[in-house]
Amino acid sequence: MESETPETEAELTGASPRRRPRQQPLEISGRRLSPATLMMGHGYDPMLSEGSLKPPIFLTSTFVFESAAAGKRHFEGVTGKRPGGAEGLIYSRFNGPNQEILEDRLGIWEDAEDALSFSSGMAAIATVMLALVRPGDTIVHSAPLYAATETLIGKILGRFGINWLDFPAGATRAQIDEVLERARKAGRVAMVYLESPANPTNALVDIEAVTAARDALFAEETEKPPIVIDNTFLGPLWQQPLKHGADMVLYSLTKYAGGHSDLVAGGAVGSKAVIDPVRAMRNTIGTITDPHSAWMLLRSLETLELRMTRAGENAAKVCAFLRDHPKVERIGYLGFLEEGSRQADIYRRHCTGAGSTFSLYLKGGEAEAFDFLDRLRIAKLAVSLGGTETLASHPAGMTHLSVPDERKKALDIGDNLVRISIGVENADDLIADFDQALR
Ligand SMILES: *Cc1c(COP(=O)(O)O)cnc(C)c1O
């Protein structure tokens, strides 16, 4: 069926083509549509699904090929024998309609060329690392990192001969240069891995300085280590690291993106060139999100801007109340950075909002912190963040219980520290709740 000069896609693929969804426009009369608008339709054509306004959940493990030749072409795409990737769906470990729509919409927020979804934030992080590291490599990272990420790099990848070197989240260009140089002398640098703001200190990383340091040090080399960043706390609304030089942005979609504390998922966005090897690794090990969670995320992304905006406004009001409270020692909130400080400078260059997750240091110790937590009536006592409901937890006794005392001290994780993630409730109700719990 193939001719010398194929005229149609049918001739190109040797089969009747996969029906392409009719795309919602990305702009109208030269006006570029905003992500909030595109979340209601981008990547989905109702006419391919009986006119169903919302995408159905595609519960299937495999997809029927239109012909043997089409099946071969799909496999050539997915295995990389032919550039351009898969043209159609093959098997649900590789992709499915719900996940594809989700990935199209995830990329929109940061104007990314490509995106992937994963079964958890840690699945995203682990798949990226497996795709990029080789024995003997060094991972350079900012510190501190999400505890499971530190375990993955230090304890698990360490068993396979991967080394790491870190710099503190707030490091200056000179400090970053020094660590990167040491790493390069030690051999191949697999990646520069960042988390900003860092959990639980909220310290911001200077992504622009990291990019400048990487570009200067590796200017002569054919292969530059990619800069990968966990943007779970501020993204995609309040910080967009691709604009500041990062190559790939990772998410725990469990948090703000999912936003209702009812699912676990992860995401990665970036250029096609950096995403492609990660997709190949995900295809191999099967860390893709499931169709049901992908569908729930489509629902969540429709209200992402509304939810994050409201949570951010609520947090500003709650923090303004807590700041001057006599029982409060201080607050680690990005909205209160000291004028003229390096952190304030990074914030001004990188962030468009202070988020809704912050650290509250109470006067006293564990007893006072526990008393406060146990008295809360609206805020729920649970770890995690970014949901519609306000959550409060005690890092020293919960998420960071196993961190050695010395390191806890260095990270400012005291017994009087309470972590709070503000939701979308009425701000005055939240203030009333915190007020009675502190009394
Ligand atoms: C929660 C979280 C993760 C891990 O995500 P999961 O979806 O729980 O696997 C990674 N990084 C940060 C910053 C997180 O808050």
Short mmCIF file of N, CA and C and ligand atoms in Angstrom, two decimals, residues 119-125 145-149 193 195 197-199 230-233 251-255 263-266 384-385, ligand 1:
data_model
loop_
_atom_site.label_atom_id
_atom_site.label_comp_id
_atom_site.label_asym_id
_atom_site.label_seq_id
_atom_site.Cartn_x
_atom_site.Cartn_y
_atom_site.Cartn_z
N SER A 119 2.47 7.29 38.51
CA SER A 119 1.59 6.76 39.54
C SER A 119 1.79 7.43 40.90
N SER A 120 2.87 8.18 41.09
CA SER A 120 3.06 8.98 42.31
C SER A 120 4.17 10.00 42.02
N GLY A 121 4.32 10.96 42.92
CA GLY A 121 5.43 11.90 42.77
C GLY A 121 6.76 11.16 42.83
N MET A 122 6.87 10.19 43.76
CA MET A 122 8.11 9.43 43.88
C MET A 122 8.35 8.56 42.64
N ALA A 123 7.27 8.06 42.01
CA ALA A 123 7.44 7.28 40.77
C ALA A 123 8.03 8.19 39.69
N ALA A 124 7.60 9.45 39.64
CA ALA A 124 8.14 10.40 38.67
C ALA A 124 9.63 10.62 38.94
N ILE A 125 9.96 10.89 40.20
CA ILE A 125 11.35 11.18 40.57
C ILE A 125 12.25 9.97 40.30
N LEU A 145 16.08 17.86 50.82
CA LEU A 145 15.12 17.36 49.85
C LEU A 145 14.01 16.63 50.59
N TYR A 146 12.90 16.42 49.90
CA TYR A 146 11.81 15.58 50.40
C TYR A 146 12.47 14.27 50.88
N ALA A 147 12.06 13.79 52.06
CA ALA A 147 12.77 12.69 52.72
C ALA A 147 12.93 11.46 51.81
N ALA A 148 11.88 11.08 51.11
CA ALA A 148 11.96 9.88 50.25
C ALA A 148 12.93 10.11 49.09
N THR A 149 13.05 11.35 48.63
CA THR A 149 14.01 11.64 47.55
C THR A 149 15.43 11.49 48.07
N TYR A 193 19.87 18.29 40.62
CA TYR A 193 18.51 18.06 41.09
C TYR A 193 18.16 19.07 42.18
N GLU A 195 15.10 21.21 44.65
CA GLU A 195 13.75 21.26 45.22
C GLU A 195 13.60 22.65 45.80
N PRO A 197 10.45 25.67 46.87
CA PRO A 197 11.12 25.78 48.16
C PRO A 197 11.35 24.40 48.78
N ALA A 198 12.38 24.33 49.63
CA ALA A 198 12.73 23.06 50.25
C ALA A 198 11.74 22.74 51.37
N ASN A 199 11.51 21.46 51.55
CA ASN A 199 10.63 20.98 52.60
C ASN A 199 11.49 20.55 53.80
N ASP A 230 12.02 19.74 41.53
CA ASP A 230 10.75 19.37 42.16
C ASP A 230 10.05 20.68 42.53
N ASN A 231 8.94 20.96 41.82
CA ASN A 231 8.23 22.24 41.95
C ASN A 231 6.88 22.06 42.64
N THR A 232 6.77 21.00 43.44
CA THR A 232 5.49 20.62 44.05
C THR A 232 4.86 21.73 44.89
N PHE A 233 5.68 22.49 45.62
CA PHE A 233 5.13 23.45 46.58
C PHE A 233 4.56 24.71 45.94
N TYR A 251 6.59 16.99 39.58
CA TYR A 251 5.50 17.26 40.51
C TYR A 251 5.05 16.02 41.25
N SER A 252 4.72 16.22 42.52
CA SER A 252 3.80 15.31 43.17
C SER A 252 2.43 15.90 42.87
N LEU A 253 1.70 15.28 41.95
CA LEU A 253 0.36 15.78 41.59
C LEU A 253 -0.64 15.47 42.71
N THR A 254 -0.17 14.68 43.68
CA THR A 254 -0.96 14.38 44.88
C THR A 254 -1.33 15.66 45.63
N LYS A 255 -0.50 16.68 45.51
CA LYS A 255 -0.63 17.88 46.32
C LYS A 255 -1.54 18.90 45.63
N LEU A 263 -6.14 11.39 45.81
CA LEU A 263 -5.40 10.59 44.83
C LEU A 263 -3.90 10.75 45.04
N VAL A 264 -3.14 9.83 44.47
CA VAL A 264 -1.67 9.89 44.48
C VAL A 264 -1.20 9.81 43.04
N ALA A 265 -0.40 10.80 42.59
CA ALA A 265 0.10 10.80 41.20
C ALA A 265 1.28 11.74 41.08
N GLY A 266 2.01 11.62 39.96
CA GLY A 266 3.16 12.48 39.72
C GLY A 266 3.19 12.97 38.29
N SER A 384 0.90 15.80 54.42
CA SER A 384 0.54 16.17 53.04
C SER A 384 0.11 17.63 53.01
N LEU A 385 -0.20 18.13 51.81
CA LEU A 385 -0.46 19.56 51.62
C LEU A 385 -1.16 19.77 50.29
C1 LIG B 1 4.73 14.70 48.47
C2 LIG B 1 5.98 15.11 47.83
C3 LIG B 1 6.71 14.21 47.03
C4 LIG B 1 6.31 12.78 46.82
O1 LIG B 1 5.10 12.67 46.15
P1 LIG B 1 4.14 11.39 46.26
O2 LIG B 1 3.01 11.75 45.33
O3 LIG B 1 3.73 11.26 47.70
O4 LIG B 1 4.92 10.21 45.81
C5 LIG B 1 7.87 14.68 46.43
N1 LIG B 1 8.30 15.94 46.61
C6 LIG B 1 7.63 16.83 47.39
C7 LIG B 1 8.17 18.20 47.54
C8 LIG B 1 6.46 16.44 48.02
O5 LIG B 1 5.80 17.32 48.80
#
